[in-house]
Short mmCIF file of C-alpha atoms and ligand atoms in Angstrom, two decimals:
data_model
loop_
_atom_site.label_atom_id
_atom_site.label_comp_id
_atom_site.label_asym_id
_atom_site.label_seq_id
_atom_site.Cartn_x
_atom_site.Cartn_y
_atom_site.Cartn_z
CA UNK A 200 -23.41 -15.54 5.60
CA UNK A 201 -24.09 -19.16 4.65
CA UNK A 202 -21.55 -20.72 2.35
CA UNK A 203 -22.96 -21.89 -0.98
CA UNK A 204 -24.36 -25.41 -1.22
CA UNK A 205 -24.28 -27.18 -4.57
CA UNK A 206 -27.97 -26.50 -5.17
CA UNK A 207 -27.42 -22.77 -4.63
CA UNK A 208 -26.02 -22.63 -8.15
CA UNK A 209 -29.40 -23.61 -9.51
CA UNK A 210 -31.27 -20.90 -7.64
CA UNK A 211 -28.64 -18.18 -7.92
CA UNK A 212 -29.46 -14.95 -9.71
CA UNK A 213 -27.27 -13.00 -12.10
CA UNK A 214 -25.53 -9.91 -10.76
CA UNK A 215 -26.99 -6.56 -11.81
CA UNK A 216 -24.98 -5.26 -14.75
CA UNK A 217 -23.78 -1.69 -14.95
CA UNK A 218 -22.98 -0.79 -18.56
CA UNK A 219 -19.86 1.30 -18.49
CA UNK A 220 -20.02 2.58 -22.07
CA UNK A 221 -22.51 5.17 -20.78
CA UNK A 222 -19.77 6.43 -18.54
CA UNK A 223 -17.02 6.26 -21.18
CA UNK A 224 -16.42 10.00 -21.26
CA UNK A 225 -16.25 10.29 -17.49
CA UNK A 226 -14.16 7.13 -17.23
CA UNK A 227 -11.57 8.59 -19.57
CA UNK A 228 -11.62 12.03 -17.97
CA UNK A 229 -11.70 11.05 -14.32
CA UNK A 230 -11.70 7.25 -13.87
CA UNK A 231 -11.38 7.38 -10.10
CA UNK A 232 -14.43 9.61 -9.69
CA UNK A 233 -16.42 7.42 -12.07
CA UNK A 234 -15.35 4.35 -10.13
CA UNK A 235 -16.39 5.92 -6.82
CA UNK A 236 -19.81 6.74 -8.26
CA UNK A 237 -20.23 3.16 -9.46
CA UNK A 238 -19.51 2.03 -5.89
CA UNK A 239 -22.20 4.35 -4.54
CA UNK A 240 -24.62 3.12 -7.21
CA UNK A 241 -23.91 -0.50 -6.21
CA UNK A 242 -24.56 0.33 -2.54
CA UNK A 243 -22.86 -2.88 -1.36
CA UNK A 244 -24.68 -5.13 -3.82
CA UNK A 245 -22.55 -7.44 -6.02
CA UNK A 246 -22.58 -5.94 -9.50
CA UNK A 247 -21.01 -6.75 -12.82
CA UNK A 248 -19.25 -3.97 -14.68
CA UNK A 249 -19.95 -4.24 -18.38
CA UNK A 250 -16.92 -3.18 -20.40
CA UNK A 251 -17.88 -5.20 -23.47
CA UNK A 252 -15.56 -8.21 -23.59
CA UNK A 253 -14.39 -7.62 -20.01
CA UNK A 254 -17.05 -8.03 -17.30
CA UNK A 255 -15.56 -8.05 -13.82
CA UNK A 256 -17.68 -8.38 -10.69
CA UNK A 257 -17.40 -5.71 -8.04
CA UNK A 258 -17.71 -7.13 -4.52
CA UNK A 259 -17.85 -4.52 -1.77
CA UNK A 260 -19.87 -5.68 1.25
CA UNK A 261 -17.73 -6.92 4.16
CA UNK A 262 -19.26 -10.41 4.40
CA UNK A 263 -18.93 -10.87 0.64
CA UNK A 264 -15.29 -9.76 0.84
CA UNK A 265 -14.76 -12.15 3.72
CA UNK A 266 -16.03 -14.97 1.52
CA UNK A 267 -13.71 -14.11 -1.40
CA UNK A 268 -10.54 -13.33 0.54
CA UNK A 269 -10.92 -15.77 3.43
CA UNK A 270 -13.79 -18.27 3.49
CA UNK A 271 -13.47 -19.45 -0.10
CA UNK A 272 -10.06 -17.92 -0.86
CA UNK A 273 -8.94 -21.12 -2.63
CA UNK A 274 -11.47 -20.36 -5.38
CA UNK A 275 -10.16 -16.82 -5.87
CA UNK A 276 -6.46 -16.92 -6.77
CA UNK A 277 -4.37 -13.89 -7.63
CA UNK A 278 -4.30 -14.42 -11.35
CA UNK A 279 -4.98 -12.36 -14.45
CA UNK A 280 -5.53 -8.62 -14.23
CA UNK A 281 -2.87 -6.74 -12.27
CA UNK A 282 -0.93 -9.81 -11.22
CA UNK A 283 0.26 -10.92 -14.67
CA UNK A 284 1.92 -7.59 -15.61
CA UNK A 285 3.30 -7.30 -12.08
CA UNK A 286 4.99 -10.71 -12.36
CA UNK A 287 7.24 -9.33 -15.13
CA UNK A 288 8.79 -7.14 -12.43
CA UNK A 289 8.69 -9.30 -9.31
CA UNK A 290 8.44 -12.89 -10.54
CA UNK A 291 5.93 -15.28 -8.96
CA UNK A 292 7.01 -15.32 -5.31
CA UNK A 293 5.40 -13.34 -2.52
CA UNK A 294 3.40 -11.28 -5.04
CA UNK A 295 2.12 -14.45 -6.68
CA UNK A 296 -0.10 -17.39 -5.93
CA UNK A 297 -0.16 -21.18 -5.65
CA UNK A 298 2.59 -23.59 -4.69
CA UNK A 299 5.50 -21.22 -5.03
CA UNK A 300 3.78 -18.50 -2.99
CA UNK A 301 3.03 -21.20 -0.33
CA UNK A 302 6.75 -22.04 -0.33
CA UNK A 303 7.93 -18.42 -0.01
CA UNK A 304 5.40 -16.96 2.49
CA UNK A 305 6.57 -19.07 5.49
CA UNK A 306 10.16 -18.06 4.72
CA UNK A 307 9.27 -14.36 4.81
CA UNK A 308 6.80 -14.41 7.68
CA UNK A 309 9.40 -14.60 10.51
CA UNK A 310 11.22 -11.63 9.00
CA UNK A 311 8.10 -9.52 9.61
CA UNK A 312 7.39 -10.94 13.06
CA UNK A 313 7.24 -8.40 15.89
CA UNK A 314 10.52 -9.59 17.45
CA UNK A 315 12.53 -9.18 14.27
CA UNK A 316 10.98 -5.83 13.34
CA UNK A 317 11.64 -4.61 16.90
CA UNK A 318 15.31 -5.68 16.59
CA UNK A 319 15.80 -3.57 13.50
CA UNK A 320 13.63 -0.61 14.58
CA UNK A 321 16.56 1.38 15.95
CA UNK A 322 18.29 1.23 12.56
CA UNK A 323 15.06 2.38 10.88
CA UNK A 324 14.68 5.22 13.41
CA UNK A 325 18.25 6.36 12.67
CA UNK A 326 17.56 6.29 8.91
CA UNK A 327 14.35 8.30 9.31
CA UNK A 328 16.11 10.90 11.45
CA UNK A 329 18.94 11.25 8.89
CA UNK A 330 16.42 11.83 6.10
CA UNK A 331 14.45 14.32 8.21
CA UNK A 332 17.77 16.14 8.77
CA UNK A 333 18.12 16.41 4.96
CA UNK A 334 14.57 17.72 4.83
CA UNK A 335 15.39 20.23 7.53
CA UNK A 336 17.96 21.89 5.26
CA UNK A 337 15.43 22.26 2.44
CA UNK A 338 12.63 23.39 4.72
CA UNK A 339 14.70 26.16 6.22
CA UNK A 340 14.86 27.87 2.81
CA UNK A 341 11.14 28.61 3.32
CA UNK A 342 10.30 27.16 -0.10
CA UNK A 343 7.56 24.57 -0.51
CA UNK A 344 8.77 21.00 -0.75
CA UNK A 345 7.16 18.21 -2.78
CA UNK A 346 5.47 15.79 -0.38
CA UNK A 347 5.78 13.02 -2.94
CA UNK A 348 9.52 13.46 -3.42
CA UNK A 349 10.32 13.82 0.27
CA UNK A 350 8.02 11.09 1.61
CA UNK A 351 9.17 8.69 -1.11
CA UNK A 352 12.79 9.33 -0.18
CA UNK A 353 12.22 8.78 3.54
CA UNK A 354 10.25 5.59 2.94
CA UNK A 355 12.63 4.18 0.34
CA UNK A 356 15.63 4.68 2.56
CA UNK A 357 14.01 3.16 5.61
CA UNK A 358 12.65 0.12 3.76
CA UNK A 359 16.01 -0.31 2.01
CA UNK A 360 17.56 -0.48 5.48
CA UNK A 361 15.05 -3.14 6.44
CA UNK A 362 15.39 -5.13 3.20
CA UNK A 363 19.14 -5.08 2.52
CA UNK A 364 20.77 -3.42 5.54
CA UNK A 365 23.52 -0.86 5.03
CA UNK A 366 25.01 -2.56 1.99
CA UNK A 367 24.40 0.38 -0.35
CA UNK A 368 25.18 4.09 -0.09
CA UNK A 369 22.55 6.83 0.11
CA UNK A 370 23.12 7.66 -3.59
CA UNK A 371 22.67 4.08 -4.73
CA UNK A 372 19.57 3.75 -2.53
CA UNK A 373 18.19 6.83 -4.34
CA UNK A 374 18.96 5.22 -7.72
CA UNK A 375 17.33 1.95 -6.71
CA UNK A 376 14.26 3.77 -5.41
CA UNK A 377 13.98 5.80 -8.63
CA UNK A 378 14.31 2.68 -10.80
CA UNK A 379 11.55 0.90 -8.86
CA UNK A 380 9.22 3.90 -9.09
CA UNK A 381 10.02 4.15 -12.79
CA UNK A 382 9.22 0.45 -13.32
CA UNK A 383 5.91 0.53 -11.44
CA UNK A 384 4.83 3.77 -13.13
CA UNK A 385 5.69 2.31 -16.54
CA UNK A 386 3.64 -0.81 -15.70
CA UNK A 387 0.54 1.21 -14.78
CA UNK A 388 -0.99 1.19 -18.27
CA UNK A 389 -0.40 -2.57 -18.64
CA UNK A 390 -2.15 -3.07 -15.31
CA UNK A 391 -5.11 -0.78 -15.91
CA UNK A 392 -5.54 -2.08 -19.49
CA UNK A 393 -4.62 -5.66 -18.61
CA UNK A 394 -6.85 -7.06 -21.35
CA UNK A 395 -4.35 -5.73 -23.97
CA UNK A 396 -2.06 -8.63 -25.07
CA UNK A 397 1.68 -8.39 -24.37
CA UNK A 398 2.64 -8.28 -28.07
CA UNK A 399 0.86 -4.93 -28.55
CA UNK A 400 3.31 -2.16 -27.58
CA UNK A 401 2.10 0.14 -24.82
CA UNK A 402 3.41 3.45 -23.49
CA UNK A 403 6.03 2.79 -20.85
CA UNK A 404 7.37 -0.50 -22.28
CA UNK A 405 10.82 0.90 -23.02
CA UNK A 406 11.09 2.76 -19.71
CA UNK A 407 10.12 -0.47 -18.01
CA UNK A 408 12.94 -2.46 -19.64
CA UNK A 409 15.47 0.23 -18.74
CA UNK A 410 14.24 0.29 -15.14
CA UNK A 411 14.55 -3.51 -14.83
CA UNK A 412 18.15 -3.27 -16.07
CA UNK A 413 18.94 -0.56 -13.49
CA UNK A 414 17.30 -2.54 -10.67
CA UNK A 415 19.19 -5.73 -11.54
CA UNK A 416 22.51 -3.90 -11.86
CA UNK A 417 22.12 -2.82 -8.24
CA UNK A 418 20.40 -5.79 -6.61
CA UNK A 419 22.40 -8.73 -8.01
CA UNK A 420 25.82 -7.36 -6.89
CA UNK A 421 24.32 -6.67 -3.43
CA UNK A 422 23.24 -10.32 -3.23
CA UNK A 423 26.68 -11.54 -4.35
CA UNK A 424 28.37 -9.34 -1.77
CA UNK A 425 26.00 -10.53 0.96
CA UNK A 426 26.83 -14.16 0.12
CA UNK A 427 30.57 -13.44 0.26
CA UNK A 428 30.40 -11.57 3.57
CA UNK A 429 27.51 -12.95 5.63
CA UNK A 430 26.38 -10.83 8.57
CA UNK A 431 24.24 -11.47 11.62
CA UNK A 432 22.12 -8.41 10.81
CA UNK A 433 18.32 -8.73 10.99
CA UNK A 434 17.64 -7.32 7.52
CA UNK A 435 15.51 -9.33 5.10
CA UNK A 436 18.37 -10.29 2.76
CA UNK A 437 20.58 -11.60 5.58
CA UNK A 438 17.70 -13.65 6.98
CA UNK A 439 16.63 -15.00 3.59
CA UNK A 440 20.21 -16.05 2.80
CA UNK A 441 20.08 -18.33 5.84
CA UNK A 442 16.46 -19.48 5.48
CA UNK A 443 15.55 -22.88 4.08
CA UNK A 444 12.30 -23.71 2.34
CA UNK A 445 10.05 -26.63 3.26
CA UNK A 446 12.22 -28.81 0.96
CA UNK A 447 15.37 -27.87 2.90
CA UNK A 448 16.78 -25.77 0.02
CA UNK A 449 18.05 -22.22 0.11
CA UNK A 450 16.93 -19.54 -2.35
CA UNK A 451 19.10 -18.89 -5.42
CA UNK A 452 20.12 -15.39 -6.59
CA UNK A 453 17.17 -14.92 -8.93
CA UNK A 454 14.72 -15.95 -6.20
CA UNK A 455 16.36 -13.60 -3.72
CA UNK A 456 16.26 -10.76 -6.26
CA UNK A 457 12.56 -11.36 -6.94
CA UNK A 458 11.63 -11.35 -3.26
CA UNK A 459 13.62 -8.20 -2.48
CA UNK A 460 12.17 -6.35 -5.48
CA UNK A 461 8.71 -7.77 -4.71
CA UNK A 462 8.86 -6.39 -1.17
CA UNK A 463 9.99 -3.03 -2.48
CA UNK A 464 7.06 -2.88 -4.87
CA UNK A 465 4.56 -4.05 -2.24
CA UNK A 466 5.86 -1.81 0.50
CA UNK A 467 7.58 1.31 -0.75
CA UNK A 468 5.09 3.01 -3.02
CA UNK A 469 2.03 2.25 -0.86
CA UNK A 470 3.75 3.59 2.27
CA UNK A 471 5.05 6.71 0.53
CA UNK A 472 1.67 7.50 -1.00
CA UNK A 473 -0.04 7.12 2.38
CA UNK A 474 2.45 9.61 3.79
CA UNK A 475 1.59 12.11 1.03
CA UNK A 476 -2.11 11.98 1.91
CA UNK A 477 -1.41 12.63 5.55
CA UNK A 478 -0.48 16.26 4.84
CA UNK A 479 -3.81 16.68 3.05
CA UNK A 480 -5.69 15.10 5.95
CA UNK A 481 -3.93 17.32 8.51
CA UNK A 482 -4.76 20.44 6.50
CA UNK A 483 -8.41 19.50 6.03
CA UNK A 484 -8.97 18.51 9.67
CA UNK A 485 -7.43 21.09 11.99
CA UNK A 486 -9.10 19.64 15.13
CA UNK A 487 -7.57 16.27 14.41
CA UNK A 488 -4.21 17.93 13.67
CA UNK A 489 -4.31 19.74 17.04
CA UNK A 490 -4.87 16.45 18.91
CA UNK A 491 -2.09 14.78 17.00
CA UNK A 492 0.36 17.60 17.70
CA UNK A 493 -0.59 17.52 21.38
CA UNK A 494 0.07 13.77 21.64
CA UNK A 495 3.40 13.90 19.84
CA UNK A 496 4.59 16.82 21.99
CA UNK A 497 3.48 15.06 25.17
CA UNK A 498 5.06 11.71 24.31
CA UNK A 499 8.15 12.65 22.32
CA UNK A 500 8.88 16.10 23.74
CA UNK A 501 11.60 17.80 21.73
CA UNK A 502 12.53 14.46 20.17
CA UNK A 503 14.03 12.64 18.49
CA UNK A 504 11.46 9.83 18.61
CA UNK A 505 12.56 6.43 19.87
CA UNK A 506 11.22 2.89 19.67
CA UNK A 507 9.96 3.16 23.26
CA UNK A 508 7.58 5.99 22.24
CA UNK A 509 5.62 3.86 19.81
CA UNK A 510 3.13 2.27 22.21
CA UNK A 511 2.33 5.70 23.70
CA UNK A 512 1.54 7.25 20.32
CA UNK A 513 -2.00 5.85 20.39
CA UNK A 514 -3.86 8.72 18.73
CA UNK A 515 -1.16 8.85 16.04
CA UNK A 516 -1.85 5.20 15.27
CA UNK A 517 -5.63 5.79 15.15
CA UNK A 518 -4.99 8.76 12.85
CA UNK A 519 -3.00 6.52 10.48
CA UNK A 520 -5.70 3.85 10.50
CA UNK A 521 -8.31 6.45 9.61
CA UNK A 522 -5.98 7.87 6.96
CA UNK A 523 -5.91 4.50 5.23
CA UNK A 524 -9.68 4.18 5.54
CA UNK A 525 -10.33 7.53 3.84
CA UNK A 526 -7.42 7.32 1.40
CA UNK A 527 -7.24 3.61 0.67
CA UNK A 528 -3.88 3.55 -1.02
CA UNK A 529 -4.26 -0.13 -2.02
CA UNK A 530 -7.55 0.76 -3.71
CA UNK A 531 -7.93 -2.40 -5.77
CA UNK A 532 -7.46 -6.03 -4.78
CA UNK A 533 -8.34 -8.16 -7.83
CA UNK A 534 -8.90 -11.91 -7.96
CA UNK A 535 -9.98 -14.46 -10.55
CA UNK A 536 -12.80 -16.97 -9.91
CA UNK A 537 -11.28 -20.41 -10.54
CA UNK A 538 -14.68 -22.16 -10.47
CA UNK A 539 -18.35 -21.14 -10.41
CA UNK A 540 -19.50 -19.85 -7.06
CA UNK A 541 -22.50 -18.26 -5.37
CA UNK A 542 -22.10 -15.32 -3.04
CA UNK A 543 -25.23 -14.34 -1.15
CA UNK A 544 -27.46 -15.72 -3.89
CA UNK A 545 -25.49 -14.14 -6.76
CA UNK A 546 -23.86 -16.38 -9.34
CA UNK A 547 -20.15 -15.81 -10.01
CA UNK A 548 -18.98 -17.32 -13.29
CA UNK A 549 -15.75 -19.33 -13.43
CA UNK A 550 -12.93 -17.39 -15.08
CA UNK A 551 -14.37 -13.97 -14.25
CA UNK A 552 -12.35 -11.23 -12.55
CA UNK A 553 -13.60 -10.28 -9.10
CA UNK A 554 -12.69 -6.80 -7.93
CA UNK A 555 -12.48 -5.85 -4.28
CA UNK A 556 -11.94 -2.20 -3.61
CA UNK A 557 -11.11 -1.02 -0.08
CA UNK A 558 -11.72 2.49 -1.48
CA UNK A 559 -15.39 1.65 -2.08
CA UNK A 560 -15.97 -0.55 0.98
CA UNK A 561 -14.55 2.11 3.28
CA UNK A 562 -17.17 4.58 2.02
CA UNK A 563 -20.26 2.40 2.44
CA UNK A 564 -22.91 4.15 4.54
CA UNK A 565 -24.26 0.76 5.60
CA UNK A 566 -20.91 -0.11 7.18
CA UNK A 567 -19.41 3.16 8.40
CA UNK A 568 -21.15 5.93 10.30
CA UNK A 569 -20.60 9.22 8.43
CA UNK A 570 -18.03 7.63 6.14
CA UNK A 571 -16.99 10.96 4.63
CA UNK A 572 -15.99 12.43 7.98
CA UNK A 573 -12.33 12.01 8.96
CA UNK A 574 -12.58 10.67 12.48
CA UNK A 575 -9.64 8.75 14.01
CA UNK A 576 -11.81 8.05 17.11
CA UNK A 577 -13.62 5.32 15.21
CA UNK A 578 -10.43 3.29 15.73
CA UNK A 579 -10.44 3.77 19.51
CA UNK A 580 -10.15 0.27 21.05
CA UNK A 581 -13.61 0.45 22.66
CA UNK A 582 -15.28 1.34 19.36
CA UNK A 583 -13.85 -1.43 17.21
CA UNK A 584 -15.54 -4.37 18.91
CA UNK A 585 -18.86 -4.19 17.09
CA UNK A 586 -17.34 -3.73 13.66
CA UNK A 587 -18.09 -6.40 11.08
CA UNK A 588 -15.16 -8.60 10.02
CA UNK A 589 -13.55 -7.52 6.74
CA UNK A 590 -15.05 -4.03 6.83
CA UNK A 591 -11.58 -2.47 7.21
CA UNK A 592 -9.47 -3.95 4.44
CA UNK A 593 -6.77 -1.34 3.91
CA UNK A 594 -4.21 -4.16 4.28
CA UNK A 595 -6.40 -6.88 2.75
CA UNK A 596 -7.43 -9.92 4.74
CA UNK A 597 -7.06 -13.71 4.65
CA UNK A 598 -4.01 -15.68 3.52
CA UNK A 599 -2.59 -12.77 1.50
CA UNK A 600 -3.02 -10.13 4.18
CA UNK A 601 -0.27 -7.53 4.07
CA UNK A 602 2.94 -8.73 5.67
CA UNK A 603 4.21 -5.19 6.16
CA UNK A 604 1.25 -3.66 8.01
CA UNK A 605 2.98 -3.40 11.39
CA UNK A 606 6.15 -2.17 9.77
CA UNK A 607 4.18 0.55 7.98
CA UNK A 608 2.44 1.67 11.17
CA UNK A 609 5.71 1.83 13.05
CA UNK A 610 7.50 3.66 10.25
CA UNK A 611 4.68 6.16 9.73
CA UNK A 612 4.36 6.91 13.48
CA UNK A 613 8.10 7.62 13.56
CA UNK A 614 8.07 9.79 10.43
CA UNK A 615 5.18 11.86 11.79
CA UNK A 616 6.86 12.24 15.16
CA UNK A 617 10.27 13.09 13.64
CA UNK A 618 8.80 15.81 11.40
CA UNK A 619 6.21 17.28 13.76
CA UNK A 620 8.61 17.68 16.67
CA UNK A 621 10.49 20.15 14.44
CA UNK A 622 7.97 21.66 12.04
CA UNK A 623 4.41 22.76 11.50
CA UNK A 624 3.16 22.00 7.99
CA UNK A 625 1.32 24.39 5.72
CA UNK A 626 -0.30 22.80 2.66
CA UNK A 627 0.19 24.87 -0.47
CA UNK A 628 -1.86 22.75 -2.86
CA UNK A 629 -5.37 24.18 -3.31
CA UNK A 630 -8.12 21.87 -2.07
CA UNK A 631 -9.86 19.65 -2.87
CA UNK A 632 -6.99 17.28 -3.52
CA UNK A 633 -8.48 14.42 -5.52
CA UNK A 634 -7.24 10.85 -6.03
CA UNK A 635 -6.27 9.54 -9.44
CA UNK A 636 -6.18 6.05 -10.83
CA UNK A 637 -2.86 4.16 -10.85
CA UNK A 638 -1.13 1.25 -9.20
CA UNK A 639 -1.90 2.93 -5.87
CA UNK A 640 -4.33 5.71 -5.00
CA UNK A 641 -2.16 8.79 -5.48
CA UNK A 642 -3.22 12.43 -5.31
CA UNK A 643 -3.95 13.86 -8.74
CA UNK A 644 -2.25 17.18 -7.95
CA UNK A 645 1.31 17.73 -6.83
CA UNK A 646 1.09 18.03 -3.03
CA UNK A 647 3.38 20.79 -1.79
CA UNK A 648 3.98 21.79 1.80
CA UNK A 649 5.91 24.53 3.51
CA UNK A 650 7.46 23.20 6.69
CA UNK A 651 7.75 26.03 9.20
CA UNK A 652 10.44 25.40 11.81
CA UNK A 653 8.71 25.51 15.18
CA UNK A 654 9.22 28.82 16.90
CA UNK A 655 8.80 27.22 20.31
CA UNK A 656 11.74 24.92 19.69
CA UNK A 657 15.39 25.81 19.37
CA UNK A 658 16.78 23.18 17.04
CA UNK A 659 20.56 23.10 16.98
CA UNK A 660 21.77 22.44 13.44
C1 HEM B 819 0.25 1.95 3.49
C2 HEM B 819 0.98 0.88 3.39
C3 HEM B 819 0.49 -0.42 2.83
C4 HEM B 819 -0.71 -0.76 2.30
C5 HEM B 819 -1.96 0.10 2.13
C6 HEM B 819 -0.63 -2.16 1.93
C7 HEM B 819 -1.69 -2.88 1.38
C8 HEM B 819 -1.64 -4.22 1.09
C9 HEM B 819 -2.77 -5.00 0.63
C10 HEM B 819 -4.18 -4.46 0.37
C11 HEM B 819 -2.34 -6.28 0.47
C12 HEM B 819 -3.20 -7.47 0.05
C13 HEM B 819 -3.02 -7.86 -1.38
C14 HEM B 819 -3.91 -9.02 -1.78
O1 HEM B 819 -4.72 -9.52 -1.00
O2 HEM B 819 -3.81 -9.45 -2.93
C15 HEM B 819 -0.93 -6.30 0.78
C16 HEM B 819 -0.13 -7.41 0.70
C17 HEM B 819 1.21 -7.37 0.94
N1 HEM B 819 1.95 -6.33 1.46
FE1 HEM B 819 1.27 -4.51 1.93
N2 HEM B 819 0.62 -2.63 2.21
C18 HEM B 819 1.33 -1.60 2.77
C19 HEM B 819 2.64 -1.65 3.21
C20 HEM B 819 3.46 -2.71 3.08
C21 HEM B 819 4.85 -2.75 3.48
C22 HEM B 819 5.59 -1.61 4.17
C23 HEM B 819 5.32 -3.98 3.11
C24 HEM B 819 6.69 -4.57 3.26
C25 HEM B 819 7.69 -4.03 3.78
C26 HEM B 819 4.23 -4.70 2.51
C27 HEM B 819 4.32 -5.99 2.05
C28 HEM B 819 3.25 -6.73 1.57
C29 HEM B 819 3.38 -8.09 1.09
C30 HEM B 819 4.66 -8.91 1.04
C31 HEM B 819 2.10 -8.50 0.69
C32 HEM B 819 1.71 -9.84 0.06
C33 HEM B 819 1.38 -10.84 1.12
C34 HEM B 819 0.99 -12.17 0.52
O3 HEM B 819 0.36 -12.24 -0.53
O4 HEM B 819 1.33 -13.18 1.14
N3 HEM B 819 3.12 -3.91 2.51
N4 HEM B 819 -0.54 -5.05 1.19
#
């Protein structure tokens, strides 16, 4: 796609407007379904959603996304909707934009580099296995377990290990995880209704303040302790304590707190929610499940899984990629147009919000063959070559692309392998399980599974 020339502005057309007041009832009752239908109606075209005073553009075709998130990313900062309320929780560092984000990102990047993640993988594996042991005790009662509760716990403990090492006990890690979930849930209405000014009270405001207090009461003492007793561990806090910014300075306590909490918010909920959907996907696609079970049995045997198994778990990785295509947990990636622009002949007005939704792009018939079919094979190495750039944006793209994408893949492969070497899942939630609107794309219903201990395995407990 040609980049806009100055004269393009003169010839550019206005985006087609979709008046949303006609959909008000449906938007209130089932916003996610209404949003999906709008995406289908747009069919890849740039449209403007008319919500009265708020008129965001919806950009869903891969080359248009490429332009916003990569080619002309400087014109589309992370400001306004979503980002402003989020900054009250995580500050303006890695979840922000501009000079300070440019200062922080190079300090964090090496922490997520393959070598560092590999060095800490064994600790993460041990944490996952401990949490699956806890799950084992519950599963053996034969009662259904809540996928949300259990997956959240496993993820929170393993990312806590990665972020702050073993500086807090299992109980405190649970409290920290709960406080972060509480804060992000309380923020949801401020994010979805981001046009409401801060001085108007909203549901969740008080819970949010309490959650911030709980988070700070745990994180600041951990930082103090880490300063007093430095370690050569590869966790994020230890590495950030030693890192220096481009100006040669080290981060202060508030900056460290913001980055640790920011990583939690970016990484924990999205990963946990993805792991909830996987039980739905396995239940709805028994042929896929059979292939996955076969691979895990062949590679991992009776378990437990180890770091060395990861490269062999190829189908498992393709399964996870497809999972995030169908259930795009990070369903909304908003930006603000700093200046006027033209995308493919359509005028974008300065100051407007531009919405990119992996959820919609991943369902476009013009981009994906049979987009509603769950087919991990589309991620086979020989089938990815012809795919358009920026058509798969589960982890975003461009300068803000997800730093934790490899960590998530590794963690999710290990969680699947650790659970499936011991159990066979049985979904108890009636289908269809539908998504609902929120900070991430969560299932609307409570997802419950019975984990049947495998009869072909004798697991010593
Ligand atoms: C299923 C799991 C995950 C999904 C779907 C996901 C999705 C995304 C998306 C869509 C973005 C781009 C945001 C934007 O362009 O504005 C992003 C950014 C980011 N993600 Fe993830 N993420 C996941 C897991 C993780 C994990 C495990 C971590 C950390 C441990 C993490 C850390 C980050 C960070 C730090 C950024 C901001 C990067 C920047 O702006 O420089 N994510 N993620």
